[in-house]
Amino acid sequence: MKLVQCIRNAATQQTKVCNFEVDSMTNVPKSILSKTKVGLHNLPASPLCILKEKIINWFDKCESGIYRQVSHQSPIVSIKENFDDLLIPKDHISRSASDTYYVNSKHVLRTHTSAHQSSLLASKSAIGYLVTADVYRRDEIDATHYPVFHQMEGIRLFSRNLDDIKVAKVKLEKNIVGNSNINVTETELSGNNMYQSTHSSLEQDLVTIHLKKHLEGLFGHLFQRKDEKPLQMRWIQAYFPFTQPSWELEVEYRGKWLEVCGCGVIQQRILDKSGNSDKIGWAFGLGLERIAMVLFDIPDIRLFWSKDERFVSQFQPNKISKFVPFSKYPACYKDVSFWCDPKFHDNDFFQMVRDVAEDFGAQDLVESVSLIDTFVHPKTLKMSKCFRIQYRSFERTLSNEEVDELHKGIQKMVTNLWNVEIR
Ligand code: DAH
């Protein structure tokens, strides 16, 4: 029987090899399996990792030392973990082979970070978690859909002794309430989205306030720019099989409502089954790409996977910066070398190139100009410099003839201006 192999996170040195036998359910293509090795959320210059760190910092600021970080779980999980333990109905569409990658009839590529909920709860190693992971759903590929994306799930447990929740709530209010300039619209619970009858009204209130304040504060922290008018947010009722009641939070950004996360009070049945019947808790889940695309101005979800220097070099750890678009058409390089005075200023050359390009009506075609070589002749002591000009268009592939014409114009200007000898 053939084997599906999964090697995790070579990039972070956390490598683990798992073998899974294939069967009639297997539908994971090689191209998708290869993505399981990347772990973009652990690469410090990826916008996804930068956003993850911002979120972690926020939770640490609210309640220092409470949230355990989890980000190296295997992407192959059992059907029990991905669906059954989370009370997802047997006939739910997300279980179908047209929506989910089946490794075999017992295992899938996790479709959400909630797949780790039951085992993390059962391990009882912390009262709070932030789990970050790549998740997989069979989907079309376009600017906003990709079959691999990244989610973060947060969980916070309290003992069902009210003092614990009250203390946590007071601490939280001290740390975040009033810090953000936000305006929140609430929603009334209705229909099946009611509190669980096993929880007292005081428990319900305290857990809900703790959950909502954390998330309102988080998105205030991420979206609010100083000196702007209050950020608008609204709570919407939602349905998730693993939480009750459930909500989604929306944030108004550039005139549109953007859904930023799902959350709710953890189903007590899930806590009971995982050996936590003395606890009550909340959970939330969010998609990192959706938020990063807005915050970093990244127009296409495929760019997160780009290895192009022009993408990768734009981001620095701990900083949310706006993406500057670049062309998908190929570049064309041409060099200019000449003998010159040792006092020759490179900046004069750079300026001249821009001026000539503008005269040709082609200022957008020069992507970069760089000095690639300097050489002093040992006998004559004359200096030679070589500059490389990179031409590229945003709209089309440039023809050699049009680049040649512009490049010849630049060479001519070099001799006209500085009376130097082209090599
Ligand atoms: N797992 C959900 C999804 O993939 C996201 C989610 C919603 C996670 C609500 C949660 C939650 O923990 O409480 O769409």
PDB file of N, CA, C and O in Angstrom, residues 20-63:
ATOM      1  N   PHE A  20       1.220   7.606   6.423  1.00  0.00           N
ATOM      2  CA  PHE A  20      -0.183   7.220   6.448  1.00  0.00           C
ATOM      3  C   PHE A  20      -0.496   6.391   5.220  1.00  0.00           C
ATOM      4  O   PHE A  20      -0.143   6.778   4.108  1.00  0.00           O
ATOM      5  N   GLU A  21      -1.160   5.282   5.420  1.00  0.00           N
ATOM      6  CA  GLU A  21      -1.523   4.436   4.286  1.00  0.00           C
ATOM      7  C   GLU A  21      -2.677   5.069   3.521  1.00  0.00           C
ATOM      8  O   GLU A  21      -3.603   5.592   4.130  1.00  0.00           O
ATOM      9  N   VAL A  22      -2.595   5.003   2.211  1.00  0.00           N
ATOM     10  CA  VAL A  22      -3.696   5.553   1.422  1.00  0.00           C
ATOM     11  C   VAL A  22      -4.770   4.485   1.227  1.00  0.00           C
ATOM     12  O   VAL A  22      -4.495   3.293   1.327  1.00  0.00           O
ATOM     13  N   ASP A  23      -6.004   4.938   0.994  1.00  0.00           N
ATOM     14  CA  ASP A  23      -7.082   3.993   0.676  1.00  0.00           C
ATOM     15  C   ASP A  23      -8.059   4.665  -0.288  1.00  0.00           C
ATOM     16  O   ASP A  23      -7.729   5.716  -0.873  1.00  0.00           O
ATOM     17  N   SER A  24      -9.240   4.137  -0.421  1.00  0.00           N
ATOM     18  CA  SER A  24     -10.152   4.650  -1.447  1.00  0.00           C
ATOM     19  C   SER A  24     -10.622   6.086  -1.148  1.00  0.00           C
ATOM     20  O   SER A  24     -11.133   6.765  -2.033  1.00  0.00           O
ATOM     21  N   MET A  25     -10.452   6.545   0.088  1.00  0.00           N
ATOM     22  CA  MET A  25     -10.871   7.920   0.425  1.00  0.00           C
ATOM     23  C   MET A  25      -9.802   8.964   0.095  1.00  0.00           C
ATOM     24  O   MET A  25     -10.090  10.163   0.057  1.00  0.00           O
ATOM     25  N   THR A  26      -8.561   8.523  -0.097  1.00  0.00           N
ATOM     26  CA  THR A  26      -7.449   9.481  -0.247  1.00  0.00           C
ATOM     27  C   THR A  26      -7.684  10.446  -1.412  1.00  0.00           C
ATOM     28  O   THR A  26      -7.966  10.012  -2.525  1.00  0.00           O
ATOM     29  N   ASN A  27      -7.588  11.727  -1.130  1.00  0.00           N
ATOM     30  CA  ASN A  27      -7.734  12.726  -2.209  1.00  0.00           C
ATOM     31  C   ASN A  27      -6.778  13.918  -2.026  1.00  0.00           C
ATOM     32  O   ASN A  27      -7.076  15.020  -2.460  1.00  0.00           O
ATOM     33  N   VAL A  28      -5.647  13.689  -1.351  1.00  0.00           N
ATOM     34  CA  VAL A  28      -4.687  14.788  -1.140  1.00  0.00           C
ATOM     35  C   VAL A  28      -3.665  14.774  -2.277  1.00  0.00           C
ATOM     36  O   VAL A  28      -2.876  13.839  -2.383  1.00  0.00           O
ATOM     37  N   PRO A  29      -3.643  15.798  -3.127  1.00  0.00           N
ATOM     38  CA  PRO A  29      -2.627  15.813  -4.188  1.00  0.00           C
ATOM     39  C   PRO A  29      -1.255  16.167  -3.610  1.00  0.00           C
ATOM     40  O   PRO A  29      -1.166  16.789  -2.551  1.00  0.00           O
ATOM     41  N   LYS A  30      -0.213  15.784  -4.333  1.00  0.00           N
ATOM     42  CA  LYS A  30       1.170  16.050  -3.891  1.00  0.00           C
ATOM     43  C   LYS A  30       1.405  17.546  -3.665  1.00  0.00           C
ATOM     44  O   LYS A  30       2.086  17.945  -2.737  1.00  0.00           O
ATOM     45  N   SER A  31       0.818  18.361  -4.565  1.00  0.00           N
ATOM     46  CA  SER A  31       1.051  19.809  -4.479  1.00  0.00           C
ATOM     47  C   SER A  31       0.571  20.346  -3.134  1.00  0.00           C
ATOM     48  O   SER A  31       1.138  21.282  -2.575  1.00  0.00           O
ATOM     49  N   ILE A  32      -0.487  19.766  -2.594  1.00  0.00           N
ATOM     50  CA  ILE A  32      -1.015  20.236  -1.306  1.00  0.00           C
ATOM     51  C   ILE A  32      -0.172  19.669  -0.167  1.00  0.00           C
ATOM     52  O   ILE A  32       0.171  20.368   0.785  1.00  0.00           O
ATOM     53  N   LEU A  33       0.199  18.417  -0.303  1.00  0.00           N
ATOM     54  CA  LEU A  33       1.003  17.803   0.752  1.00  0.00           C
ATOM     55  C   LEU A  33       2.328  18.558   0.939  1.00  0.00           C
ATOM     56  O   LEU A  33       2.806  18.726   2.053  1.00  0.00           O
ATOM     57  N   SER A  34       2.866  19.056  -0.175  1.00  0.00           N
ATOM     58  CA  SER A  34       4.147  19.769  -0.062  1.00  0.00           C
ATOM     59  C   SER A  34       3.985  21.057   0.747  1.00  0.00           C
ATOM     60  O   SER A  34       4.924  21.537   1.377  1.00  0.00           O
ATOM     61  N   LYS A  35       2.789  21.616   0.766  1.00  0.00           N
ATOM     62  CA  LYS A  35       2.548  22.847   1.543  1.00  0.00           C
ATOM     63  C   LYS A  35       2.630  22.592   3.049  1.00  0.00           C
ATOM     64  O   LYS A  35       2.845  23.509   3.831  1.00  0.00           O
ATOM     65  N   THR A  36       2.445  21.337   3.459  1.00  0.00           N
ATOM     66  CA  THR A  36       2.457  21.051   4.898  1.00  0.00           C
ATOM     67  C   THR A  36       3.851  21.241   5.497  1.00  0.00           C
ATOM     68  O   THR A  36       4.002  21.270   6.706  1.00  0.00           O
ATOM     69  N   LYS A  37       4.852  21.367   4.623  1.00  0.00           N
ATOM     70  CA  LYS A  37       6.227  21.513   5.132  1.00  0.00           C
ATOM     71  C   LYS A  37       6.614  22.963   5.360  1.00  0.00           C
ATOM     72  O   LYS A  37       7.666  23.235   5.906  1.00  0.00           O
ATOM     73  N   VAL A  38       5.799  23.895   4.896  1.00  0.00           N
ATOM     74  CA  VAL A  38       6.250  25.289   4.845  1.00  0.00           C
ATOM     75  C   VAL A  38       6.109  26.024   6.189  1.00  0.00           C
ATOM     76  O   VAL A  38       7.054  26.648   6.674  1.00  0.00           O
ATOM     77  N   GLY A  39       4.944  25.985   6.787  1.00  0.00           N
ATOM     78  CA  GLY A  39       4.751  26.674   8.073  1.00  0.00           C
ATOM     79  C   GLY A  39       4.980  28.176   7.978  1.00  0.00           C
ATOM     80  O   GLY A  39       5.785  28.748   8.718  1.00  0.00           O
ATOM     81  N   LEU A  40       4.251  28.868   7.063  1.00  0.00           N
ATOM     82  CA  LEU A  40       4.437  30.313   6.881  1.00  0.00           C
ATOM     83  C   LEU A  40       4.273  31.089   8.186  1.00  0.00           C
ATOM     84  O   LEU A  40       4.934  32.097   8.400  1.00  0.00           O
ATOM     85  N   HIS A  41       3.393  30.608   9.052  1.00  0.00           N
ATOM     86  CA  HIS A  41       3.116  31.341  10.297  1.00  0.00           C
ATOM     87  C   HIS A  41       4.292  31.314  11.264  1.00  0.00           C
ATOM     88  O   HIS A  41       4.262  31.988  12.288  1.00  0.00           O
ATOM     89  N   ASN A  42       5.332  30.505  10.928  1.00  0.00           N
ATOM     90  CA  ASN A  42       6.527  30.484  11.786  1.00  0.00           C
ATOM     91  C   ASN A  42       7.724  31.172  11.136  1.00  0.00           C
ATOM     92  O   ASN A  42       8.818  31.156  11.683  1.00  0.00           O
ATOM     93  N   LEU A  43       7.538  31.759   9.951  1.00  0.00           N
ATOM     94  CA  LEU A  43       8.648  32.454   9.282  1.00  0.00           C
ATOM     95  C   LEU A  43       8.585  33.938   9.661  1.00  0.00           C
ATOM     96  O   LEU A  43       7.651  34.639   9.268  1.00  0.00           O
ATOM     97  N   PRO A  44       9.574  34.431  10.408  1.00  0.00           N
ATOM     98  CA  PRO A  44       9.461  35.754  11.039  1.00  0.00           C
ATOM     99  C   PRO A  44       9.114  36.913  10.106  1.00  0.00           C
ATOM    100  O   PRO A  44       8.468  37.853  10.536  1.00  0.00           O
ATOM    101  N   ALA A  45       9.524  36.843   8.811  1.00  0.00           N
ATOM    102  CA  ALA A  45       9.225  37.985   7.941  1.00  0.00           C
ATOM    103  C   ALA A  45       7.927  37.800   7.166  1.00  0.00           C
ATOM    104  O   ALA A  45       7.567  38.641   6.352  1.00  0.00           O
ATOM    105  N   SER A  46       7.196  36.713   7.416  1.00  0.00           N
ATOM    106  CA  SER A  46       5.908  36.559   6.738  1.00  0.00           C
ATOM    107  C   SER A  46       4.869  37.428   7.458  1.00  0.00           C
ATOM    108  O   SER A  46       4.794  37.429   8.687  1.00  0.00           O
ATOM    109  N   PRO A  47       4.043  38.157   6.688  1.00  0.00           N
ATOM    110  CA  PRO A  47       2.995  38.959   7.322  1.00  0.00           C
ATOM    111  C   PRO A  47       2.124  38.117   8.260  1.00  0.00           C
ATOM    112  O   PRO A  47       1.613  38.625   9.259  1.00  0.00           O
ATOM    113  N   LEU A  48       1.982  36.821   7.962  1.00  0.00           N
ATOM    114  CA  LEU A  48       1.139  35.968   8.808  1.00  0.00           C
ATOM    115  C   LEU A  48       1.781  35.780  10.174  1.00  0.00           C
ATOM    116  O   LEU A  48       1.109  35.772  11.211  1.00  0.00           O
ATOM    117  N   CYS A  49       3.093  35.645  10.184  1.00  0.00           N
ATOM    118  CA  CYS A  49       3.808  35.483  11.442  1.00  0.00           C
ATOM    119  C   CYS A  49       3.812  36.807  12.222  1.00  0.00           C
ATOM    120  O   CYS A  49       3.642  36.818  13.447  1.00  0.00           O
ATOM    121  N   ILE A  50       3.961  37.900  11.495  1.00  0.00           N
ATOM    122  CA  ILE A  50       3.965  39.219  12.155  1.00  0.00           C
ATOM    123  C   ILE A  50       2.607  39.450  12.835  1.00  0.00           C
ATOM    124  O   ILE A  50       2.532  39.879  13.984  1.00  0.00           O
ATOM    125  N   LEU A  51       1.537  39.092  12.115  1.00  0.00           N
ATOM    126  CA  LEU A  51       0.205  39.268  12.690  1.00  0.00           C
ATOM    127  C   LEU A  51       0.005  38.330  13.891  1.00  0.00           C
ATOM    128  O   LEU A  51      -0.508  38.728  14.936  1.00  0.00           O
ATOM    129  N   LYS A  52       0.448  37.085  13.736  1.00  0.00           N
ATOM    130  CA  LYS A  52       0.339  36.113  14.840  1.00  0.00           C
ATOM    131  C   LYS A  52       1.011  36.691  16.102  1.00  0.00           C
ATOM    132  O   LYS A  52       0.439  36.660  17.194  1.00  0.00           O
ATOM    133  N   GLU A  53       2.218  37.227  15.930  1.00  0.00           N
ATOM    134  CA  GLU A  53       2.953  37.765  17.084  1.00  0.00           C
ATOM    135  C   GLU A  53       2.200  38.925  17.724  1.00  0.00           C
ATOM    136  O   GLU A  53       2.178  39.073  18.942  1.00  0.00           O
ATOM    137  N   LYS A  54       1.593  39.770  16.901  1.00  0.00           N
ATOM    138  CA  LYS A  54       0.827  40.907  17.422  1.00  0.00           C
ATOM    139  C   LYS A  54      -0.320  40.407  18.289  1.00  0.00           C
ATOM    140  O   LYS A  54      -0.640  40.982  19.330  1.00  0.00           O
ATOM    141  N   ILE A  55      -0.972  39.346  17.812  1.00  0.00           N
ATOM    142  CA  ILE A  55      -2.121  38.807  18.545  1.00  0.00           C
ATOM    143  C   ILE A  55      -1.642  38.188  19.860  1.00  0.00           C
ATOM    144  O   ILE A  55      -2.214  38.422  20.929  1.00  0.00           O
ATOM    145  N   ILE A  56      -0.536  37.446  19.793  1.00  0.00           N
ATOM    146  CA  ILE A  56       0.023  36.845  21.007  1.00  0.00           C
ATOM    147  C   ILE A  56       0.373  37.943  22.023  1.00  0.00           C
ATOM    148  O   ILE A  56       0.049  37.843  23.208  1.00  0.00           O
ATOM    149  N   ASN A  57       1.003  39.006  21.537  1.00  0.00           N
ATOM    150  CA  ASN A  57       1.384  40.099  22.440  1.00  0.00           C
ATOM    151  C   ASN A  57       0.174  40.703  23.127  1.00  0.00           C
ATOM    152  O   ASN A  57       0.215  41.060  24.294  1.00  0.00           O
ATOM    153  N   TRP A  58      -0.904  40.807  22.371  1.00  0.00           N
ATOM    154  CA  TRP A  58      -2.123  41.382  22.955  1.00  0.00           C
ATOM    155  C   TRP A  58      -2.630  40.507  24.116  1.00  0.00           C
ATOM    156  O   TRP A  58      -2.944  41.004  25.195  1.00  0.00           O
ATOM    157  N   PHE A  59      -2.700  39.205  23.871  1.00  0.00           N
ATOM    158  CA  PHE A  59      -3.209  38.320  24.925  1.00  0.00           C
ATOM    159  C   PHE A  59      -2.275  38.309  26.132  1.00  0.00           C
ATOM    160  O   PHE A  59      -2.723  38.243  27.270  1.00  0.00           O
ATOM    161  N   ASP A  60      -0.997  38.424  25.862  1.00  0.00           N
ATOM    162  CA  ASP A  60      -0.029  38.477  26.959  1.00  0.00           C
ATOM    163  C   ASP A  60      -0.190  39.754  27.776  1.00  0.00           C
ATOM    164  O   ASP A  60      -0.017  39.761  28.984  1.00  0.00           O
ATOM    165  N   LYS A  61      -0.530  40.820  27.051  1.00  0.00           N
ATOM    166  CA  LYS A  61      -0.715  42.105  27.729  1.00  0.00           C
ATOM    167  C   LYS A  61      -1.950  42.039  28.630  1.00  0.00           C
ATOM    168  O   LYS A  61      -1.963  42.559  29.739  1.00  0.00           O
ATOM    169  N   CYS A  62      -2.991  41.361  28.150  1.00  0.00           N
ATOM    170  CA  CYS A  62      -4.229  41.257  28.934  1.00  0.00           C
ATOM    171  C   CYS A  62      -4.024  40.386  30.165  1.00  0.00           C
ATOM    172  O   CYS A  62      -4.446  40.730  31.265  1.00  0.00           O
ATOM    173  N   GLU A  63      -3.421  39.215  29.959  1.00  0.00           N
ATOM    174  CA  GLU A  63      -3.246  38.273  31.071  1.00  0.00           C
ATOM    175  C   GLU A  63      -1.903  37.592  30.897  1.00  0.00           C
ATOM    176  O   GLU A  63      -1.800  36.560  30.231  1.00  0.00           O
TER     177      GLU A  63
END
